CSV table of C-alpha atoms and ligand atoms in Angstrom, one decimal:
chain,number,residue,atom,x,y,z
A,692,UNK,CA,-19.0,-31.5,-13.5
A,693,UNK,CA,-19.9,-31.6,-17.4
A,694,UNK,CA,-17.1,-33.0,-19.3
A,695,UNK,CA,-17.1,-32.6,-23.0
A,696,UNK,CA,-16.4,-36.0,-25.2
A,697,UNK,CA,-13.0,-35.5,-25.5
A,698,UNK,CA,-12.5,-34.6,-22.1
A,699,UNK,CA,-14.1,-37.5,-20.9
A,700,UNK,CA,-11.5,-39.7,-23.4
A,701,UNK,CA,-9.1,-38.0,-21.2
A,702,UNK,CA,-10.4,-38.7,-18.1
A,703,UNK,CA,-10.8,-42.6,-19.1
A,704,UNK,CA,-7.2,-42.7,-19.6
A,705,UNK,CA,-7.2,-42.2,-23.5
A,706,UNK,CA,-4.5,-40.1,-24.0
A,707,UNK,CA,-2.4,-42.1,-21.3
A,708,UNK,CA,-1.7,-41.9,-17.7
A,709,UNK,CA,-0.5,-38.5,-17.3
A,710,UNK,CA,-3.1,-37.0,-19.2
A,711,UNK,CA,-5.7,-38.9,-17.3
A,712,UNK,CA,-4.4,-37.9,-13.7
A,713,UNK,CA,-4.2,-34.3,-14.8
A,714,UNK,CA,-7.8,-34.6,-15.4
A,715,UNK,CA,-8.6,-36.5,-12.4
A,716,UNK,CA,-6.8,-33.5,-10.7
A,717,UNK,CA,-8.8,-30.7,-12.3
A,718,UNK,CA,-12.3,-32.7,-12.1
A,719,UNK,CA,-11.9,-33.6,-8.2
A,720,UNK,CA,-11.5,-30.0,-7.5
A,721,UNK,CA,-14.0,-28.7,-9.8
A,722,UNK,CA,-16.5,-30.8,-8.0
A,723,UNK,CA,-15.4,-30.5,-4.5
A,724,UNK,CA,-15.7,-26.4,-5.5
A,725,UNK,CA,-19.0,-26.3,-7.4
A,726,UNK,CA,-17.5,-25.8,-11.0
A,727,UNK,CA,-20.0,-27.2,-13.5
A,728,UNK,CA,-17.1,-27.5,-16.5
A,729,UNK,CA,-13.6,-27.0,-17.8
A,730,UNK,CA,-12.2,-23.3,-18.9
A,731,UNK,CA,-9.6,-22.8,-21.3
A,732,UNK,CA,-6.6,-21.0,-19.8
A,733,UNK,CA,-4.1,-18.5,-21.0
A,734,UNK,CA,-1.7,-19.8,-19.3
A,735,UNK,CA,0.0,-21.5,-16.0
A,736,UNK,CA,2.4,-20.4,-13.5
A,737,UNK,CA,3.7,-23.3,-11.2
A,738,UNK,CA,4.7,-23.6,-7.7
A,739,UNK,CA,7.0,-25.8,-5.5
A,740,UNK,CA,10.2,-25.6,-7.6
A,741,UNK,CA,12.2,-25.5,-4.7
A,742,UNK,CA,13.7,-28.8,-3.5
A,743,UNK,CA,14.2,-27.3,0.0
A,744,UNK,CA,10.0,-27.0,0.2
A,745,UNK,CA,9.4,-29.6,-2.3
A,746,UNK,CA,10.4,-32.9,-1.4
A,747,UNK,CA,11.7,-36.2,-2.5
A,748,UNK,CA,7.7,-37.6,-3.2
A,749,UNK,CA,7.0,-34.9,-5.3
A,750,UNK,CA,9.6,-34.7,-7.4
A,751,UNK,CA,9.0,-38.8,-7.7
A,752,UNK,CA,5.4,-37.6,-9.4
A,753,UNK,CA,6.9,-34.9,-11.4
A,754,UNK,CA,8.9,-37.1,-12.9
A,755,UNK,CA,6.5,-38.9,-13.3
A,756,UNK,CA,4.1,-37.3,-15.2
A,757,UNK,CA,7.6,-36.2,-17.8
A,758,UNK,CA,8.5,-39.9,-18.5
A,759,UNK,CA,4.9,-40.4,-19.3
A,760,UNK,CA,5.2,-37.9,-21.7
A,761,UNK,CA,3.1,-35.5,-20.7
A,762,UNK,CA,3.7,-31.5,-22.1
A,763,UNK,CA,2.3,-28.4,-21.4
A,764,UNK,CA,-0.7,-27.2,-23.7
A,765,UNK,CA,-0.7,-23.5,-22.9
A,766,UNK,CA,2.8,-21.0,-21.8
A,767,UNK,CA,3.4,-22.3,-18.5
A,768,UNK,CA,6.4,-20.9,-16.2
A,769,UNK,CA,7.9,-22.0,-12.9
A,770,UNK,CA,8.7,-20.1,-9.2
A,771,UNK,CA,11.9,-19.5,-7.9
A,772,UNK,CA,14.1,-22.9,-7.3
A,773,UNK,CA,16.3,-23.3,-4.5
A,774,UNK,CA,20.0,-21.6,-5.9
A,775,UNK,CA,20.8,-18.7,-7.8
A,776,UNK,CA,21.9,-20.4,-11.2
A,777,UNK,CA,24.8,-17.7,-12.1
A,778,UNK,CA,25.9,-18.5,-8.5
A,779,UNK,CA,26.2,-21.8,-8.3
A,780,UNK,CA,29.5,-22.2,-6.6
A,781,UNK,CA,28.8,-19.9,-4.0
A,782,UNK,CA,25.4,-22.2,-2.5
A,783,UNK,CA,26.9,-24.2,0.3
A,784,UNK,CA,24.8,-27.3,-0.3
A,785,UNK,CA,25.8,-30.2,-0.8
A,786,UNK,CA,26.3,-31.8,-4.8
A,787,UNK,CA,23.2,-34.3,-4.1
A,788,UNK,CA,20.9,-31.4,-3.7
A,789,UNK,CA,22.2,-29.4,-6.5
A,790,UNK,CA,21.6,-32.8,-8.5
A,791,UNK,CA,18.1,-33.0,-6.9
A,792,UNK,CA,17.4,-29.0,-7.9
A,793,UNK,CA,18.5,-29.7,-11.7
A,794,UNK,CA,16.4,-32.6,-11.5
A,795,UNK,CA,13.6,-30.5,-10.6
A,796,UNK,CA,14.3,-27.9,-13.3
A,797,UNK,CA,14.8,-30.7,-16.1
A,798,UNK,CA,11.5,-32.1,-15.2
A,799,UNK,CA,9.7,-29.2,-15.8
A,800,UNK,CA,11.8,-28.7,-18.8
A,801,UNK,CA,11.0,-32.1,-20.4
A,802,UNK,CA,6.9,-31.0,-20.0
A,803,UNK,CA,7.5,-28.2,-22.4
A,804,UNK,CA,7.3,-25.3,-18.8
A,805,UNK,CA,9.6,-22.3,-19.2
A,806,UNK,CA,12.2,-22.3,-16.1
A,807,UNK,CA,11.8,-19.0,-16.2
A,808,UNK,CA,12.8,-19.2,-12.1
A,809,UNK,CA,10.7,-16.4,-10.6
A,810,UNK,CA,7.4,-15.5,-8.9
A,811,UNK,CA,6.7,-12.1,-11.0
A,812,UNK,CA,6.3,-13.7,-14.2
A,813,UNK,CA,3.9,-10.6,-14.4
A,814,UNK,CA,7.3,-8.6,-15.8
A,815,UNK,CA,8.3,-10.9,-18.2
A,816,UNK,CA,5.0,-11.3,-20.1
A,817,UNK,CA,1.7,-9.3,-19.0
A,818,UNK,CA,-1.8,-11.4,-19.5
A,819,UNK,CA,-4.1,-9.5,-21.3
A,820,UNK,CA,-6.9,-8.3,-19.5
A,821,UNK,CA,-9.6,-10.4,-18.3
A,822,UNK,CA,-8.0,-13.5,-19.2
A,823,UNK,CA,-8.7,-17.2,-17.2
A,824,UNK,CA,-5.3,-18.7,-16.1
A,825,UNK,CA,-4.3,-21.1,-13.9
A,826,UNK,CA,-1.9,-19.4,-11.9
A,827,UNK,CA,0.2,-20.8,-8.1
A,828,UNK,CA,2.0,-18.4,-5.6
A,829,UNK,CA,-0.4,-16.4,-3.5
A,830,UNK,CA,1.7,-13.0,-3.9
A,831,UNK,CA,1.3,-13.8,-8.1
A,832,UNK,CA,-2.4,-14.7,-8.2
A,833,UNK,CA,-3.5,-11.9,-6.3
A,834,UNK,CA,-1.2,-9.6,-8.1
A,835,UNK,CA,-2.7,-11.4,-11.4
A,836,UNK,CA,-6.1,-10.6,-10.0
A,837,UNK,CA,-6.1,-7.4,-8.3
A,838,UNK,CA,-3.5,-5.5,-10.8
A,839,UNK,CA,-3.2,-7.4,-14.1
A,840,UNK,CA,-7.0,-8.4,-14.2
A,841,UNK,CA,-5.7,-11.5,-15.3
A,842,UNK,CA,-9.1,-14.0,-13.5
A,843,UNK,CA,-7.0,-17.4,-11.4
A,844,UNK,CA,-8.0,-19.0,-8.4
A,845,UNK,CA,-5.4,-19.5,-5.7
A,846,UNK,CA,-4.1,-22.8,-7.1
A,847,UNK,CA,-1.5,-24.9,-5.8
A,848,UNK,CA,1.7,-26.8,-7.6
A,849,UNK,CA,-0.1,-29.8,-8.3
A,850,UNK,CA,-3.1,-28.5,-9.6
A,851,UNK,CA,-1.7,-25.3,-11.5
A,852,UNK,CA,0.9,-28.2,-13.0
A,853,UNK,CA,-2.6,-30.2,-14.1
A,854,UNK,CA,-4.5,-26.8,-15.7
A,855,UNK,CA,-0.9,-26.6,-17.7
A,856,UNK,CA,-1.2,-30.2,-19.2
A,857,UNK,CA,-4.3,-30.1,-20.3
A,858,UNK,CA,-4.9,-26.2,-20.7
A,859,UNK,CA,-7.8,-26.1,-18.5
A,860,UNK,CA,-9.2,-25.3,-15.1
A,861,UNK,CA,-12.7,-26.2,-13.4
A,862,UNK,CA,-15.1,-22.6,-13.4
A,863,UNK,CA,-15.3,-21.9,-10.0
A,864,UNK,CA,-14.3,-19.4,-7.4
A,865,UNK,CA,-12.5,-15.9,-9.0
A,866,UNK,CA,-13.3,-17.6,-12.6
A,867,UNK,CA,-16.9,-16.2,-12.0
A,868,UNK,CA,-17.4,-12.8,-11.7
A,869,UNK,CA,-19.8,-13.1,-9.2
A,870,UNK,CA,-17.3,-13.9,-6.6
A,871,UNK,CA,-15.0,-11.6,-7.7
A,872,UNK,CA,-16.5,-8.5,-6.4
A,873,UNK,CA,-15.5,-6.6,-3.0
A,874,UNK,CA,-17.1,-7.0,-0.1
A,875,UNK,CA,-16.1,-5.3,2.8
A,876,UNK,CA,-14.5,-1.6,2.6
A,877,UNK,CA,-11.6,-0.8,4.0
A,878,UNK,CA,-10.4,3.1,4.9
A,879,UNK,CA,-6.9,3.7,5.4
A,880,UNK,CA,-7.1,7.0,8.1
A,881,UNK,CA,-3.3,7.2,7.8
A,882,UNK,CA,-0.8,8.1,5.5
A,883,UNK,CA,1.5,5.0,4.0
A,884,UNK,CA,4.9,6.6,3.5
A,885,UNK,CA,6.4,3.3,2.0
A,886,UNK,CA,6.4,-0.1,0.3
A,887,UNK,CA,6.5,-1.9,4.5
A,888,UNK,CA,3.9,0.1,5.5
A,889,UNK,CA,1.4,-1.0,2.4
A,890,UNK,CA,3.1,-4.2,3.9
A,891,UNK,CA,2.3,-4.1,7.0
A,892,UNK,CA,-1.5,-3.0,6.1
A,893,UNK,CA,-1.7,-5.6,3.9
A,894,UNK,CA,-0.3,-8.3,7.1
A,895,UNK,CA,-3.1,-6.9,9.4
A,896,UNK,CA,-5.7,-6.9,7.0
A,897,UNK,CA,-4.8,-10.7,6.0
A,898,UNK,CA,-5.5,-11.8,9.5
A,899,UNK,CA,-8.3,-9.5,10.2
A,900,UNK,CA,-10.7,-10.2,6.9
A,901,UNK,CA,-9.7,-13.8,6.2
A,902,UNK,CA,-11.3,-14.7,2.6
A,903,UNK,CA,-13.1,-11.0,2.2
A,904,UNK,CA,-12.5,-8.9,-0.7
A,905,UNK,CA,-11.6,-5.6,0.4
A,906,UNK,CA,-12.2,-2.7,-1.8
A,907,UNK,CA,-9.4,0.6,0.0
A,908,UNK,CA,-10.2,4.1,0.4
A,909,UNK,CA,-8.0,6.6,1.2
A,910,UNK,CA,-4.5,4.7,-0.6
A,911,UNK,CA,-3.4,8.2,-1.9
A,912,UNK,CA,-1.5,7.3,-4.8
A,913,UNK,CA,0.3,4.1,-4.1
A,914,UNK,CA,3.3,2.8,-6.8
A,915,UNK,CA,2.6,-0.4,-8.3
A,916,UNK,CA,5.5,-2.0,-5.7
A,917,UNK,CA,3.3,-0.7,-2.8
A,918,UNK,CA,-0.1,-2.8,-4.1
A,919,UNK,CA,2.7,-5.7,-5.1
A,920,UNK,CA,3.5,-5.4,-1.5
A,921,UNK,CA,-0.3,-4.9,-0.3
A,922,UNK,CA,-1.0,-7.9,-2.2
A,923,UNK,CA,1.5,-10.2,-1.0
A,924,UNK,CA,1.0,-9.7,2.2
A,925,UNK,CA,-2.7,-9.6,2.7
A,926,UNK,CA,-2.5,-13.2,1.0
A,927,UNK,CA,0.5,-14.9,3.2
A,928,UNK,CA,-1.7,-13.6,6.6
A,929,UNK,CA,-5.1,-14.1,5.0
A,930,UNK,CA,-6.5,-16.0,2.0
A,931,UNK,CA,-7.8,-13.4,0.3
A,932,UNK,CA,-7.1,-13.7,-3.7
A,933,UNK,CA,-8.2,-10.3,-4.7
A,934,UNK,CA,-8.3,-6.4,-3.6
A,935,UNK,CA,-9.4,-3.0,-5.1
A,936,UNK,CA,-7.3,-0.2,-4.7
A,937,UNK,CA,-10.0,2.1,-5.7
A,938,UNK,CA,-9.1,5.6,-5.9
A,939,UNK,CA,-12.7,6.8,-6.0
A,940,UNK,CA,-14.9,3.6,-4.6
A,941,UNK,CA,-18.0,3.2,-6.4
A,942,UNK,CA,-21.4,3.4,-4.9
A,943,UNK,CA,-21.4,0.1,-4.1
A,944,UNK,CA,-18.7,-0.2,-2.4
A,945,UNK,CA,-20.0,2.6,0.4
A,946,UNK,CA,-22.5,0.2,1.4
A,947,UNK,CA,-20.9,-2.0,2.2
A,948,UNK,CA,-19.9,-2.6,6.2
A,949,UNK,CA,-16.1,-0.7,6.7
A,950,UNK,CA,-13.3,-1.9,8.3
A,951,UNK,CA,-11.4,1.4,9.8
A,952,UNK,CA,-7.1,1.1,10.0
A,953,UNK,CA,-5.6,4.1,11.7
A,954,UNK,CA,-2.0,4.7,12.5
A,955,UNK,CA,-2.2,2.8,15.6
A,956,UNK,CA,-3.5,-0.6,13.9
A,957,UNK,CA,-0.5,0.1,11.6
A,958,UNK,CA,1.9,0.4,13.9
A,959,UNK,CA,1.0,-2.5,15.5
A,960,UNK,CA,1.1,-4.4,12.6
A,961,UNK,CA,4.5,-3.1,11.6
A,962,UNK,CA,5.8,-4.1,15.1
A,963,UNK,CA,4.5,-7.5,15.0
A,964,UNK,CA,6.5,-8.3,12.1
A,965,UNK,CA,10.0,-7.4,13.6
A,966,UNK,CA,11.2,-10.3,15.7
A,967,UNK,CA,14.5,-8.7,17.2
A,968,UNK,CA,15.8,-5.6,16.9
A,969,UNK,CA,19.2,-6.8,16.1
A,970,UNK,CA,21.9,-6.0,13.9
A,971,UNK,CA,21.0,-8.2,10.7
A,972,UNK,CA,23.1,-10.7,8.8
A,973,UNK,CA,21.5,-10.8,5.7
A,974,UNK,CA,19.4,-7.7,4.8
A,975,UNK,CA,16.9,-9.0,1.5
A,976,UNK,CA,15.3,-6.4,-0.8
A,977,UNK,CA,12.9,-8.8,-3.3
A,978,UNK,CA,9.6,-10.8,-2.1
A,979,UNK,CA,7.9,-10.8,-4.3
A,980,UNK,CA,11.1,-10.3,-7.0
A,981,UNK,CA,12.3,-7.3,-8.3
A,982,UNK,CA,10.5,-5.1,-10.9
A,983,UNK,CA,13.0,-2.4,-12.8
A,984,UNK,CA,12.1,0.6,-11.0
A,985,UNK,CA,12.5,-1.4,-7.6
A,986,UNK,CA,16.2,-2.9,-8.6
A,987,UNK,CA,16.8,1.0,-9.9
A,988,UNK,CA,15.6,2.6,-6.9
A,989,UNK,CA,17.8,0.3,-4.6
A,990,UNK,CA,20.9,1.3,-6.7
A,991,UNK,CA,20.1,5.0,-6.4
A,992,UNK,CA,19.8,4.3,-2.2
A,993,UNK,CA,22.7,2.4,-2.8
A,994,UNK,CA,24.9,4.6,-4.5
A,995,UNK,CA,28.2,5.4,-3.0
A,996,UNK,CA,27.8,3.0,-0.4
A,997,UNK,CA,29.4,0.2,0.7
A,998,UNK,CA,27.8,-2.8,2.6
A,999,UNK,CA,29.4,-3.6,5.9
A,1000,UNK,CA,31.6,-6.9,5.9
A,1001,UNK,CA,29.7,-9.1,8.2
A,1002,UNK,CA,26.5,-8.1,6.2
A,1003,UNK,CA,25.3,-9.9,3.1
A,1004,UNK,CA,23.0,-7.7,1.1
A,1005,UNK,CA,20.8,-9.7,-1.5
A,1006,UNK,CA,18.7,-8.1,-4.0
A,1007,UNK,CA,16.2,-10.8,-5.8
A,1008,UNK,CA,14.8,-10.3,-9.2
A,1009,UNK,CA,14.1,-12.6,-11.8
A,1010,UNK,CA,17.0,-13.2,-14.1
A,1011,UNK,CA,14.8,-11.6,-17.1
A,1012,UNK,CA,15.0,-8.4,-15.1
A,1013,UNK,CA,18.9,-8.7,-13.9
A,1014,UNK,CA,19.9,-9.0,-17.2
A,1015,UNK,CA,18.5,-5.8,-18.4
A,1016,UNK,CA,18.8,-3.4,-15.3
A,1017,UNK,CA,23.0,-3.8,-16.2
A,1018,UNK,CA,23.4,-0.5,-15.1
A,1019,UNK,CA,21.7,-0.7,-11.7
A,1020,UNK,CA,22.8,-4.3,-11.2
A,1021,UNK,CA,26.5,-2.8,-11.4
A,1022,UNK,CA,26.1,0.2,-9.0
A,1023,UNK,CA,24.4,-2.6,-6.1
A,1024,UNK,CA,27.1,-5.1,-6.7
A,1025,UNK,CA,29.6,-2.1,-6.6
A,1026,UNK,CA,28.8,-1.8,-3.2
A,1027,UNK,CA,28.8,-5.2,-2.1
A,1028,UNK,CA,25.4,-6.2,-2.9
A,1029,UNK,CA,24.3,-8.9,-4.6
A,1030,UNK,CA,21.8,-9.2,-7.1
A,1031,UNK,CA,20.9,-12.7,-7.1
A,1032,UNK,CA,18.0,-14.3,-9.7
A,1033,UNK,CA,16.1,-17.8,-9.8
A,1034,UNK,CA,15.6,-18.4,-6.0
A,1035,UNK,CA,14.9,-16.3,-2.7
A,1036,UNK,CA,15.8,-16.0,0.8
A,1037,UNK,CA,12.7,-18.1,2.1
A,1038,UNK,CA,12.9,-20.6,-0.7
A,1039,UNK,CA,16.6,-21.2,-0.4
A,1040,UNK,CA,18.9,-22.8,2.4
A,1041,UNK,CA,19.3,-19.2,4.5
A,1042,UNK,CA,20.8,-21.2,7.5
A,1043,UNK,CA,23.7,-22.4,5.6
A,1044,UNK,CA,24.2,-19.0,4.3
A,1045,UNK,CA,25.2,-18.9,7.9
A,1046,UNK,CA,22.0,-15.9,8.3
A,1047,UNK,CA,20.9,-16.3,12.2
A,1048,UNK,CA,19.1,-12.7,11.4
A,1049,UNK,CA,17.6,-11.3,8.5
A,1050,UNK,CA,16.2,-7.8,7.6
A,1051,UNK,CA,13.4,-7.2,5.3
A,1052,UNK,CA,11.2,-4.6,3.3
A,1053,UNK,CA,8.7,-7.3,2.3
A,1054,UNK,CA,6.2,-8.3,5.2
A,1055,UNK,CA,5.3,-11.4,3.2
A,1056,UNK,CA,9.1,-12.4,4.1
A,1057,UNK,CA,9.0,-10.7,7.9
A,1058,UNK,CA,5.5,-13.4,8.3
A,1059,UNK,CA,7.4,-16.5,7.3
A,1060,UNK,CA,10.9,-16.2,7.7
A,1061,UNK,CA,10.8,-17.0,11.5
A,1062,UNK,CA,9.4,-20.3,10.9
A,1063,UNK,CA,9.7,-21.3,7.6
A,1064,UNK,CA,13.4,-20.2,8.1
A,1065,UNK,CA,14.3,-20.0,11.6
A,1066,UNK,CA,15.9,-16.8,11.8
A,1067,UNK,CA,15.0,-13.2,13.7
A,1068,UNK,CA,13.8,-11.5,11.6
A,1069,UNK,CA,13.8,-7.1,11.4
A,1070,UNK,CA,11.2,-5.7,9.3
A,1071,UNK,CA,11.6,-2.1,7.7
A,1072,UNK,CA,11.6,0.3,4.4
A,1073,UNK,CA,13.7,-0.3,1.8
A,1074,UNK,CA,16.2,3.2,3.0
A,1075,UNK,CA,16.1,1.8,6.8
A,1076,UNK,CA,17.2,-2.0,5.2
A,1077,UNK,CA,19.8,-0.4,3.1
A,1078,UNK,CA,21.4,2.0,6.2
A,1079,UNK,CA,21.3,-1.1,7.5
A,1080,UNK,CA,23.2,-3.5,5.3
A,1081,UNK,CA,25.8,-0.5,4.7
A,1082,UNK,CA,28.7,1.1,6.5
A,1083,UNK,CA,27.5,5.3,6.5
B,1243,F3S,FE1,8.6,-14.9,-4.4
B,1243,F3S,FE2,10.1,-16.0,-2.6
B,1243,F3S,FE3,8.6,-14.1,-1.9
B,1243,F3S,S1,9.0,-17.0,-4.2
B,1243,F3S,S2,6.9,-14.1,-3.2
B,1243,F3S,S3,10.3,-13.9,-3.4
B,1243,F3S,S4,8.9,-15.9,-0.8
């Protein structure tokens, strides 16, 4: 890879350790991935925030890097942590991981990153169009991609943490347009009549088409939570970092070979991601968080209702959004709900929550809850997860 001079002072170590092993970061993977040079990014969005997936050896290199002194050079923003921050009391873990999650947090902190505590960064400030950034989280980098037409590869903590301290990523993969262009079709044959169906489609597809770009026919007129839900699901199941909800496919995309899902395939795939049929004890509206109109339309299902004792009902969002949907926030938690902000159910302790089953809208949640969790999980639309959670 072609380093510039000032790079390369970098890379020799320079500008001091951090700076150096950020480089060494970025240049190993540009070369193992064909890039030729460094990119200047928009921004970064970082991964592995949570101490429950994160670990005691990589918070040792976080910190790390922050007593070297190393800061971010472009806006860069954090995933969900472990606990809800205006909840604090109510996470039954024990004080030494609350220490270690703070830890975490002040890291990032100290490197200039904005603890903004969520994986839809998206709502809080939108990239400009065709942008480079350097982006972590599969649901936000193909939401980035696919949506925003903001250009990131599928990057992980480390590397998206390296891209933010020196404000550059290697040119290859979804940086080139080239490889950024569909290539298989898909035709949906049957009608998607909510957010866990595009789900669902997006779960089968993941597992069917691997690392192909699929360009859709036949999406009728799907909400922007419906392709957030697409999206985040075809990338937990699959590795895909990119779709194209087309409502009218170019020529180009009819020539290419098509992959045909019918209502059979997508029942199937909506049955798969049901692992009991149980009565749930959690029931968890927001993977990937909460936008507006999704916190609104779960107060408007909500309305009047009142969630069963036994049941908890959590509603994640980032705390950007709780803040300003006061209205809706009120009417969920005025039925028992809880509209909880900085973590999630996968990324948080859900076992000690005392949750043997939990119920979901989002099948990037229904895909990893059994293991990354260990609970049953119930898969279903938003309406059957609220008649669920709720008494009548
Ligand atoms: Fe976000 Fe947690 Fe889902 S980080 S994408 S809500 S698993």
């Amino acid at each position: 890879m072609h380093l510039t001079t000032e790079e390369e002072h970098i890379y020799d170590g320079e500008e001091g350790w951090a700076y150096q092993t950020a480089m060494r970061i970025l240049v190993k993977l540009g070369d193992l991935f064909g890039a030729t040079h460094l990119i200047p990014i928009e921004s970064a969005h970082i991964s592995g925030v949570s101490y429950k997936t994160m670990g005691d050896a990589a918070i040792e290199f976080v910190e790390a890097l922050a007593q070297a002194g190393a800061k971010a050079k472009v806006p860069s923003t954090i995933n969900p942590a472990g606990l809800d921050y205006n909840r604090l009391t109510e996470m039954p873990v024990s004080s030494k991981v609350k220490e270690k999650q703070a830890k975490i947090i002040s890291l990032y902190r100290t490197m200039g990153i904005n603890p903004i505590l969520t994986c839809t960064p998206y709502y809080i400030k939108k990239p400009a169009q065709g942008v480079h950034v350097a982006w972590a989280e599969s649901s936000t980098v193909i939401y980035a991609n696919s949506i925003l037409d903001a250009w990131t590869n599928r990057e992980g903590g480390p590397s998206a943490l390296a891209a933010a301290l020196i404000g550059k990523t290697p040119d290859y993969g979804m940086h080139r347009p080239e490889n950024r262009k569909a290539n298989i079709a898909v035709k949906v044959e049957t009608e998607l009549e909510n957010e866990a169906q595009y789900g669902a489609l997006g779960a089968y597809l993941g597992k069917t088409l691997k690392d192909k770009i699929p360009a859709f026919e036949g999406l009728a007129h799907p909400r922007e939570e419906d392709l957030k839900q697409l999206g985040a699901a075809l990338a937990s199941t699959g590795m895909t970092s990119i779709f194209y909800p087309c409502q009218s496919c170019p020529k180009s995309v009819k020539r290419l070979e098509t992959v045909r899902v019918g209502r059979d395939e997508l029942k199937e795939s909506m049955e798969s991601l049901s692992t009991t049929d149980e009565q749930p004890d959690m029931v968890y509206i927001g993977c990937p968080h909460c936008s507006f109109s999704e916190v609104k339309r779960v107060a408007e299902t909500i309305e009047g209702r009142k969630v069963k004792n036994d049941v908890k009902l959590w509603v994640c969002t980032s705390r950007y959004v709780k803040e300003r949907a006061e209205f809706d926030v009120a009417t969920i938690e005025a039925a028992g709900g809880k509209v909880v902000s900085d973590t999630c159910a996968v990324v948080t302790w859900l076992k000690k929550l005392g949750v043997d089953t939990l119920m979901t809208n989002s099948a990037k949640t229904a895909y990893y809850a059994p293991t990354m969790n260990k609970v049953k999980v119930r898969f279903g639309s938003l309406r059957e997860c609220i008649d669920a959670a709720c008494t009548r």
